[in-house]
Amino acid sequence: MRSVTVVLMAALCGGVGAGAYGAMAPQDSSPLSASARNASPTESAPVSFTDADTGSCVNWTPQPDGVNSGFTTVPCAEKHRFEVSAREDLSLYPTSEFGENAKRPDLERQGQLTAELCNGPTLSYLEGRLDPEGRYQISPILPPASAWAEGDRTMLCGVMVPDAKGRSVETVGLAAETDQSRAFPVETCVRVDNNIPVEVPCQEDHTWQVTEVVNLGEQFPDAWPDVEAQNGALNERCTEAARNFLGGDDALYNSTLTPFWTTIQSQSWAAGSRTVNCALTFGRQGGGFAVIAGDARQEFTIDGKPPAKQPPRNPLRNPADRARSGQPAPGGAAPQGAPSGAAAGGTPAS
C-alpha cells in the first residue's frame, strides 16, 4: 500500500509566538480583585480589568458580533480559553508609548509585545514544555476598550489553543501537563489554514480526514523514535485503519484516497507530545495535497470532482464487495497487490 507521510514542522504548524494576537479581553467585562474593588477613588492607580495572574486560567463567552462577555477566572481543571503565564503593566514600559492618552496597540504591535514581553516568561512558566509545533500558542490579552480608556495598562501573557479563525477555543488542564500534539479525534476533517492544521466540517474543503488516533509513547516508552522508526510503526497500522474506516480494502481502493499519518519531531517529543493521527488524503502528482470536500465514507470530491473510477482488480479481496459490483468470481489469478490510489511523491507540500 503506497502511502503519504508528512512531518508537521514549524513551517507547517507555526512556531512559538506566531499567529493570532487578537485574544482581547471581552468588551466591558472586568471581574476585579477585592482590593481593586475597595480602592480609594483618590488613589492614582487605575483599577485593573482582571485579577488573573501567573498560573490562573480564564474563560469568556464568545458572542456572534465578536464582543465577548463573561470574562472570569476559573480553575484550570475546568474549561478555559487562556492560561496566564505572566502579568505585565504596560505603564511601566520604558517609553511613553502607553501613556494616559495612548491608543490600544494594534495587532502588529501586539505581536511585537508578545515577542518582547511574553515569550520568555511563558517558556519559563512552562519549564520549556511548549511544543513549538503543537496546538498551544503564546498570545496576549489586553484590557477592553473601556478599561484602557480609564488608564488600565494591564497585559496578560499566556497560552491558548486557536481555532481556524484564530479565536481561542476551550481546553482543560494545564498546558505543561497536557499532550500538546496537533492531533484530532477520529472522523475529524482537517484543513491547513495559514500553515496550521485546523478542524473544519467535512462538507467544507479540507486536506485529510482522521481514521485513528495513535499514542506513540505506548510503542516507544523511552527515547524519541526518529521519523524512520515512526514511519515503520505507522505504515501498516494506518493502512489498516484506512481499510477499517472505509469498510474494507476494496472500498479503500475505489476511494482513490491514500493512507497518511503525522509524525513527531524531537523537540515536540521533549515537550511531552506523543499523539499522532492516521488519516486519508490525496497526494497530487509532483507534490502537494488535493482539496477534498465531503466525508470519505459518503459522497465526496477531490479537487471538485468525484473519485476517478478505478479499473477492476482480479480478484477483489472482499467477496461482499465483489458480489455488489456484479463481477465474476476470480479465475485463480494472483492478487494484484496494493492499489496505487493517489501518487505519493515523498512529503507533500502543505
XYZ file of N, CA and C in Angstrom, residues 154-331:
534
model
N -2.888 46.902 31.989
C -2.581 45.501 32.265
C -2.510 44.716 30.954
N -1.514 43.855 30.836
C -1.454 42.900 29.732
C -1.158 41.519 30.306
N -2.006 40.561 29.981
C -1.776 39.191 30.402
C -1.058 38.442 29.289
N 0.015 37.749 29.639
C 0.678 36.835 28.721
C 0.228 35.416 29.052
N 0.184 34.564 28.055
C -0.207 33.189 28.320
C -0.325 32.377 27.060
N -1.002 31.245 27.173
C -1.166 30.348 26.032
C -2.645 30.064 25.803
N -2.964 29.811 24.538
C -4.315 29.460 24.152
C -4.240 28.465 22.997
N -5.365 27.850 22.685
C -5.474 26.968 21.527
C -6.394 27.666 20.526
N -5.878 28.093 19.369
C -6.718 28.816 18.405
C -7.490 27.879 17.497
N -8.634 28.373 17.012
C -9.399 27.629 16.008
C -9.008 28.117 14.620
N -9.792 27.730 13.608
C -9.461 28.055 12.225
C -9.424 29.559 11.974
N -10.138 30.349 12.790
C -10.182 31.792 12.606
C -9.319 32.529 13.625
N -8.491 31.787 14.363
C -7.612 32.411 15.333
C -8.263 32.716 16.659
N -9.506 32.275 16.857
C -10.192 32.519 18.123
C -9.842 31.414 19.112
N -9.733 31.781 20.360
C -9.360 30.814 21.387
C -10.505 29.834 21.645
N -10.177 28.546 21.695
C -11.169 27.517 21.989
C -10.974 27.010 23.403
N -12.002 26.377 23.939
C -11.932 25.876 25.304
C -11.040 24.638 25.382
N -10.284 24.556 26.452
C -9.455 23.401 26.736
C -9.493 23.144 28.227
N -8.948 22.023 28.652
C -8.976 21.633 30.067
C -7.579 21.223 30.492
N -7.179 21.625 31.693
C -5.898 21.212 32.236
C -4.792 22.218 31.961
N -3.678 22.058 32.672
C -2.520 22.919 32.494
C -1.763 22.518 31.236
N -1.317 23.500 30.491
C -0.641 23.223 29.224
C 0.597 22.361 29.420
N 1.358 22.606 30.478
C 2.596 21.867 30.707
C 2.346 20.410 31.071
N 1.124 20.085 31.473
C 0.789 18.717 31.848
C -0.050 18.031 30.783
N -0.167 18.659 29.614
C -1.046 18.186 28.556
C -0.237 17.738 27.349
N -0.690 16.684 26.680
C -0.121 16.331 25.384
C -0.533 17.419 24.404
N 0.434 18.177 23.923
C 0.148 19.357 23.106
C 0.105 19.066 21.607
N 0.136 17.800 21.226
C 0.163 17.437 19.808
C -1.016 18.040 19.052
N -0.799 18.337 17.785
C -1.897 18.733 16.907
C -2.540 17.472 16.352
N -3.198 16.740 17.220
C -3.904 15.522 16.821
C -5.391 15.749 17.025
N -6.211 15.126 16.184
C -7.646 15.357 16.173
C -8.381 14.031 16.354
N -9.620 14.070 16.849
C -10.396 12.837 17.027
C -10.706 12.150 15.703
N -10.969 10.838 15.789
C -11.361 10.055 14.618
C -12.597 10.690 13.969
N -12.647 10.676 12.662
C -13.688 11.231 11.793
C -13.473 12.706 11.490
N -12.623 13.385 12.259
C -12.417 14.820 12.051
C -11.824 15.097 10.676
N -12.304 16.143 10.034
C -11.708 16.618 8.794
C -10.812 17.806 9.114
N -9.646 17.832 8.504
C -8.605 18.805 8.856
C -8.182 19.566 7.609
N -8.104 20.874 7.743
C -7.630 21.735 6.667
C -6.427 22.513 7.168
N -5.480 22.762 6.288
C -4.325 23.578 6.650
C -4.645 25.021 6.308
N -4.820 25.847 7.340
C -5.112 27.273 7.189
C -3.938 28.079 7.731
N -3.403 28.951 6.910
C -2.284 29.782 7.357
C -1.175 28.925 7.953
N -0.916 27.799 7.298
C 0.132 26.856 7.699
C -0.164 26.144 9.004
N -1.419 26.168 9.466
C -1.787 25.499 10.699
C -2.922 24.524 10.420
N -2.780 23.232 10.776
C -3.887 22.285 10.617
C -5.003 22.608 11.612
N -6.224 22.738 11.107
C -7.365 23.072 11.965
C -8.551 22.189 11.601
N -9.408 21.933 12.564
C -10.605 21.134 12.338
C -11.653 21.956 11.606
N -12.288 21.350 10.608
C -13.366 22.003 9.876
C -14.469 20.986 9.619
N -15.701 21.429 9.369
C -16.756 20.490 8.979
C -16.363 19.760 7.696
N -16.693 18.485 7.609
C -16.265 17.703 6.454
C -16.878 18.184 5.151
N -18.004 18.897 5.221
C -18.595 19.429 3.997
C -17.732 20.536 3.390
N -16.891 21.150 4.213
C -16.014 22.208 3.728
C -14.736 21.609 3.134
N -14.038 22.415 2.362
C -12.769 21.961 1.790
C -11.803 21.586 2.915
N -11.148 20.451 2.748
C -10.179 20.025 3.740
C -9.059 19.234 3.078
N -8.083 18.865 3.887
C -6.874 18.226 3.375
C -6.814 16.745 3.686
N -7.277 16.367 4.875
C -7.331 14.954 5.226
C -8.430 14.693 6.237
N -8.782 13.421 6.397
C -9.780 13.001 7.379
C -9.162 11.942 8.281
N -9.342 12.114 9.583
C -8.678 11.267 10.570
C -9.353 9.905 10.668
N -8.535 8.853 10.660
C -9.043 7.485 10.780
C -8.668 6.824 12.110
N -7.625 7.330 12.778
C -7.228 6.746 14.066
C -6.335 7.728 14.806
N -6.392 7.660 16.126
C -5.501 8.420 16.996
C -4.516 7.432 17.606
N -3.231 7.705 17.498
C -2.199 6.778 17.952
C -1.301 7.470 18.970
N -1.097 6.819 20.117
C -0.150 7.295 21.119
C 1.171 6.563 20.902
N 2.138 7.241 20.315
C 3.424 6.606 20.038
C 4.198 6.268 21.308
N 3.836 6.909 22.411
C 4.508 6.618 23.669
C 4.294 5.190 24.137
N 3.209 4.570 23.676
C 2.957 3.183 24.063
C 3.951 2.236 23.407
N 4.329 2.519 22.179
C 5.285 1.668 21.470
C 6.727 2.099 21.723
N 6.901 3.396 22.002
C 8.239 3.926 22.241
C 8.238 4.630 23.606
N 8.336 3.878 24.697
C 8.190 4.482 26.026
C 9.397 5.290 26.490
N 10.497 5.192 25.779
C 11.717 5.836 26.252
C 12.103 7.014 25.354
N 13.184 6.856 24.620
C 13.704 7.959 23.813
C 12.837 8.204 22.581
N 13.001 9.409 22.023
C 12.290 9.788 20.804
C 12.641 8.844 19.669
N 11.651 8.275 18.994
C 11.924 7.475 17.803
C 12.062 8.397 16.590
N 13.106 8.218 15.805
C 13.256 9.097 14.649
C 12.113 8.862 13.666
N 12.030 9.725 12.671
C 10.897 9.681 11.754
C 10.851 8.357 11.005
N 12.009 7.798 10.683
C 12.027 6.497 10.005
C 11.377 5.427 10.876
N 11.695 5.442 12.176
C 11.091 4.468 13.087
C 9.584 4.698 13.214
N 9.175 5.961 13.253
C 7.743 6.261 13.322
C 7.032 5.794 12.057
N 7.646 6.035 10.915
C 7.039 5.575 9.664
C 6.882 4.057 9.657
N 7.905 3.365 10.145
C 7.827 1.913 10.188
C 6.708 1.423 11.087
N 6.487 2.134 12.194
C 5.440 1.732 13.132
C 4.048 2.083 12.608
N 3.946 3.144 11.815
C 2.632 3.655 11.420
C 2.166 3.181 10.053
N 3.064 2.724 9.208
C 2.688 2.344 7.846
C 1.569 1.305 7.840
N 1.837 0.166 8.450
C 0.829 -0.901 8.451
C -0.386 -0.506 9.272
N -0.152 0.144 10.414
C -1.272 0.488 11.294
C -2.223 1.471 10.622
N -1.684 2.475 9.965
C -2.543 3.485 9.344
C -3.215 2.965 8.078
N -2.555 2.035 7.382
C -3.201 1.412 6.231
C -4.386 0.570 6.681
N -4.209 -0.179 7.767
C -5.315 -0.969 8.290
C -6.417 -0.067 8.832
N -6.047 1.043 9.440
C -7.045 1.989 9.934
C -7.867 2.550 8.775
N -7.216 2.808 7.639
C -7.934 3.307 6.467
C -8.926 2.273 5.957
N -8.505 1.001 5.900
C -9.421 -0.064 5.470
C -10.628 -0.138 6.404
N -10.352 -0.144 7.690
C -11.444 -0.273 8.661
C -12.383 0.923 8.593
N -11.843 2.099 8.394
C -12.649 3.314 8.376
C -13.601 3.320 7.187
N -13.108 2.862 6.035
C -13.913 2.902 4.812
C -14.740 1.651 4.590
N -14.412 0.557 5.294
C -15.208 -0.653 5.162
C -14.565 -1.739 4.336
N -13.247 -1.744 4.263
C -12.580 -2.827 3.566
C -11.564 -2.354 2.562
N -10.776 -3.308 2.074
C -9.706 -2.984 1.146
C -10.245 -2.483 -0.192
N -11.339 -3.091 -0.682
C -11.916 -2.642 -1.948
C -12.434 -1.214 -1.846
N -13.052 -0.905 -0.708
C -13.553 0.461 -0.519
C -12.399 1.462 -0.530
N -11.296 1.105 0.078
C -10.126 1.978 0.065
C -9.601 2.136 -1.359
N -9.500 1.039 -2.086
C -9.021 1.082 -3.471
C -9.898 1.987 -4.332
N -11.185 1.808 -4.228
C -12.106 2.573 -5.071
C -12.212 4.040 -4.664
N -11.864 4.341 -3.432
C -11.914 5.745 -2.986
C -10.830 6.582 -3.645
N -9.747 5.955 -4.061
C -8.525 6.579 -4.596
C -7.768 7.382 -3.542
N -8.255 7.373 -2.302
C -7.562 8.078 -1.223
C -6.382 7.239 -0.730
N -5.488 7.881 -0.028
C -4.245 7.252 0.389
C -4.069 7.342 1.897
N -3.641 6.268 2.551
C -3.310 6.348 3.982
C -2.191 7.361 4.215
N -2.293 8.042 5.311
C -1.425 9.182 5.619
C -1.278 9.255 7.125
N -0.167 9.760 7.604
C -0.024 9.931 9.049
C 0.893 11.109 9.358
N 0.730 11.654 10.535
C 1.609 12.708 11.025
C 2.712 12.075 11.862
N 3.787 12.810 12.077
C 4.889 12.341 12.894
C 5.272 13.418 13.904
N 6.109 13.053 14.845
C 6.513 13.958 15.926
C 8.012 14.218 15.834
N 8.392 15.474 15.856
C 9.803 15.843 15.858
C 10.377 15.790 17.283
N 11.694 15.755 17.379
C 12.346 15.546 18.669
C 12.006 16.637 19.675
N 11.907 17.904 19.215
C 11.607 18.995 20.139
C 10.192 18.878 20.679
N 9.290 18.344 19.873
C 7.919 18.141 20.333
C 7.854 16.983 21.315
N 8.618 15.930 21.039
C 8.691 14.789 21.963
C 9.232 15.233 23.315
N 10.246 16.107 23.302
C 10.832 16.608 24.547
C 9.826 17.409 25.352
N 8.859 18.039 24.664
C 7.818 18.813 25.354
C 6.677 17.935 25.853
N 6.740 16.626 25.581
C 5.723 15.708 26.077
C 4.682 15.268 25.075
N 4.804 15.701 23.822
C 3.827 15.310 22.804
C 4.094 13.873 22.352
N 3.031 13.080 22.286
C 3.162 11.671 21.909
C 2.102 11.246 20.880
N 1.108 12.070 20.616
C -0.049 11.646 19.839
C 0.065 12.055 18.383
N -0.256 11.106 17.485
C -0.288 11.379 16.054
C -1.605 10.884 15.488
N -1.872 11.259 14.255
C -3.088 10.826 13.561
C -2.764 9.947 12.371
N -3.560 8.908 12.186
C -3.693 8.253 10.885
C -4.834 8.957 10.164
N -4.727 9.062 8.859
C -5.746 9.801 8.114
C -5.798 9.316 6.671
N -6.742 9.880 5.926
C -6.877 9.658 4.492
C -6.704 10.984 3.777
N -5.938 10.978 2.693
C -5.709 12.189 1.936
C -5.578 11.817 0.460
N -5.258 12.799 -0.363
C -4.992 12.550 -1.777
C -3.792 13.398 -2.155
N -2.703 12.742 -2.510
C -1.498 13.454 -2.896
C -1.461 13.722 -4.386
N -1.225 14.966 -4.754
C -1.160 15.326 -6.167
C 0.166 14.885 -6.777
N 0.130 14.628 -8.068
C 1.362 14.343 -8.787
C 2.304 15.539 -8.642
N 3.548 15.282 -8.302
C 4.517 16.354 -8.147
C 4.536 16.970 -6.772
N 3.679 16.494 -5.874
C 3.678 17.011 -4.512
C 2.484 17.877 -4.205
N 2.165 17.966 -2.948
C 1.038 18.771 -2.508
C -0.200 17.936 -2.271
N -1.139 18.529 -1.573
C -2.391 17.872 -1.246
C -3.516 18.354 -2.157
N -4.381 17.449 -2.543
C -5.608 17.840 -3.224
C -6.604 18.398 -2.205
N -7.634 19.071 -2.700
C -8.698 19.609 -1.858
C -9.850 18.605 -1.837
N -10.180 18.103 -0.671
C -11.263 17.137 -0.506
C -12.458 17.852 0.108
N -13.653 17.500 -0.333
C -14.888 18.035 0.253
C -15.862 16.882 0.441
N -16.348 16.715 1.665
C -17.268 15.625 1.968
C -16.599 14.536 2.795
N -17.431 13.766 3.493
C -16.958 12.649 4.299
C -16.498 11.524 3.377
N -15.318 10.977 3.637
C -14.754 9.941 2.773
C -15.602 8.681 2.744
N -16.475 8.495 3.719
C -17.331 7.304 3.755
C -18.631 7.517 2.997
N -18.831 8.718 2.502
C -20.054 9.034 1.774
C -19.659 9.628 0.421
N -20.456 10.514 -0.104
C -20.079 11.175 -1.344
C -19.083 12.284 -1.047
N -18.033 12.332 -1.838
C -17.027 13.371 -1.641
C -16.374 13.670 -2.985
N -15.695 14.793 -3.036
C -14.994 15.192 -4.253
C -13.517 15.420 -3.951
N -12.705 15.298 -4.985
C -11.266 15.554 -4.916
C -10.963 16.625 -5.952
N -10.554 17.788 -5.480
C -10.372 18.944 -6.370
C -11.624 19.187 -7.206
N -12.775 19.051 -6.565
C -14.047 19.381 -7.200
C -14.657 18.285 -8.047
N -14.009 17.122 -8.138
C -14.522 16.036 -8.972
C -14.692 14.762 -8.142
N -15.661 13.908 -8.508
C -15.792 12.627 -7.807
C -14.524 11.790 -8.010
N -14.253 10.847 -7.129
C -13.083 9.975 -7.306
C -13.117 9.293 -8.670
N -11.975 9.209 -9.293
C -11.899 8.564 -10.605
C -12.254 7.084 -10.483
N -13.018 6.576 -11.446
C -13.395 5.165 -11.441
C -12.150 4.318 -11.631
N -11.971 3.336 -10.766
C -10.782 2.504 -10.795
C -11.012 1.247 -11.636
N -9.982 0.758 -12.313
C -10.132 -0.486 -13.070
C -10.362 -1.661 -12.131
N -11.112 -2.678 -12.573
C -11.357 -3.836 -11.702
C -10.055 -4.516 -11.316
N -10.043 -5.011 -10.110
C -8.900 -5.805 -9.667
C -9.285 -7.280 -9.749
N -8.322 -8.131 -9.968
C -8.594 -9.558 -10.091
C -7.664 -10.326 -9.154
N -8.158 -10.824 -8.034
C -9.545 -10.736 -7.600
C -9.752 -9.555 -6.672
N -10.993 -9.151 -6.482
C -11.322 -8.239 -5.400
C -11.153 -8.986 -4.094
N -10.645 -8.332 -3.097
C -10.297 -9.037 -1.874
C -11.482 -9.289 -0.964
N -12.518 -8.491 -1.108
C -13.671 -8.623 -0.220
C -14.816 -9.261 -1.010
N -15.195 -10.517 -0.730
C -16.258 -11.170 -1.502
C -17.549 -10.386 -1.521
N -17.873 -9.718 -0.428
C -19.115 -8.945 -0.383
C -19.065 -7.803 -1.396
N -17.903 -7.129 -1.491
C -17.767 -6.063 -2.471
C -17.855 -6.616 -3.891
N -17.296 -7.822 -4.120
C -17.352 -8.426 -5.434
C -18.788 -8.714 -5.832
N -19.558 -9.238 -4.868
C -20.953 -9.557 -5.166
C -21.731 -8.301 -5.503
N -21.485 -7.204 -4.761
C -22.217 -5.969 -5.020
C -21.832 -5.370 -6.369
N -20.564 -5.579 -6.762
C -20.117 -4.986 -8.020
C -20.584 -5.769 -9.228
N -21.076 -7.012 -9.014
C -21.545 -7.830 -10.122
C -20.429 -8.468 -10.913
N -19.186 -8.425 -10.367
C -18.069 -9.016 -11.078
C -18.035 -10.527 -10.833
N -17.549 -11.313 -11.788
C -17.466 -12.753 -11.618
C -16.406 -13.134 -10.612
N -16.530 -14.355 -10.093
C -15.514 -14.846 -9.173
C -14.183 -14.927 -9.891
N -13.066 -14.727 -9.164
C -11.751 -14.735 -9.803
C -11.428 -16.104 -10.375
N -10.617 -16.098 -11.404
C -10.264 -17.335 -12.063
C -8.923 -17.872 -11.637
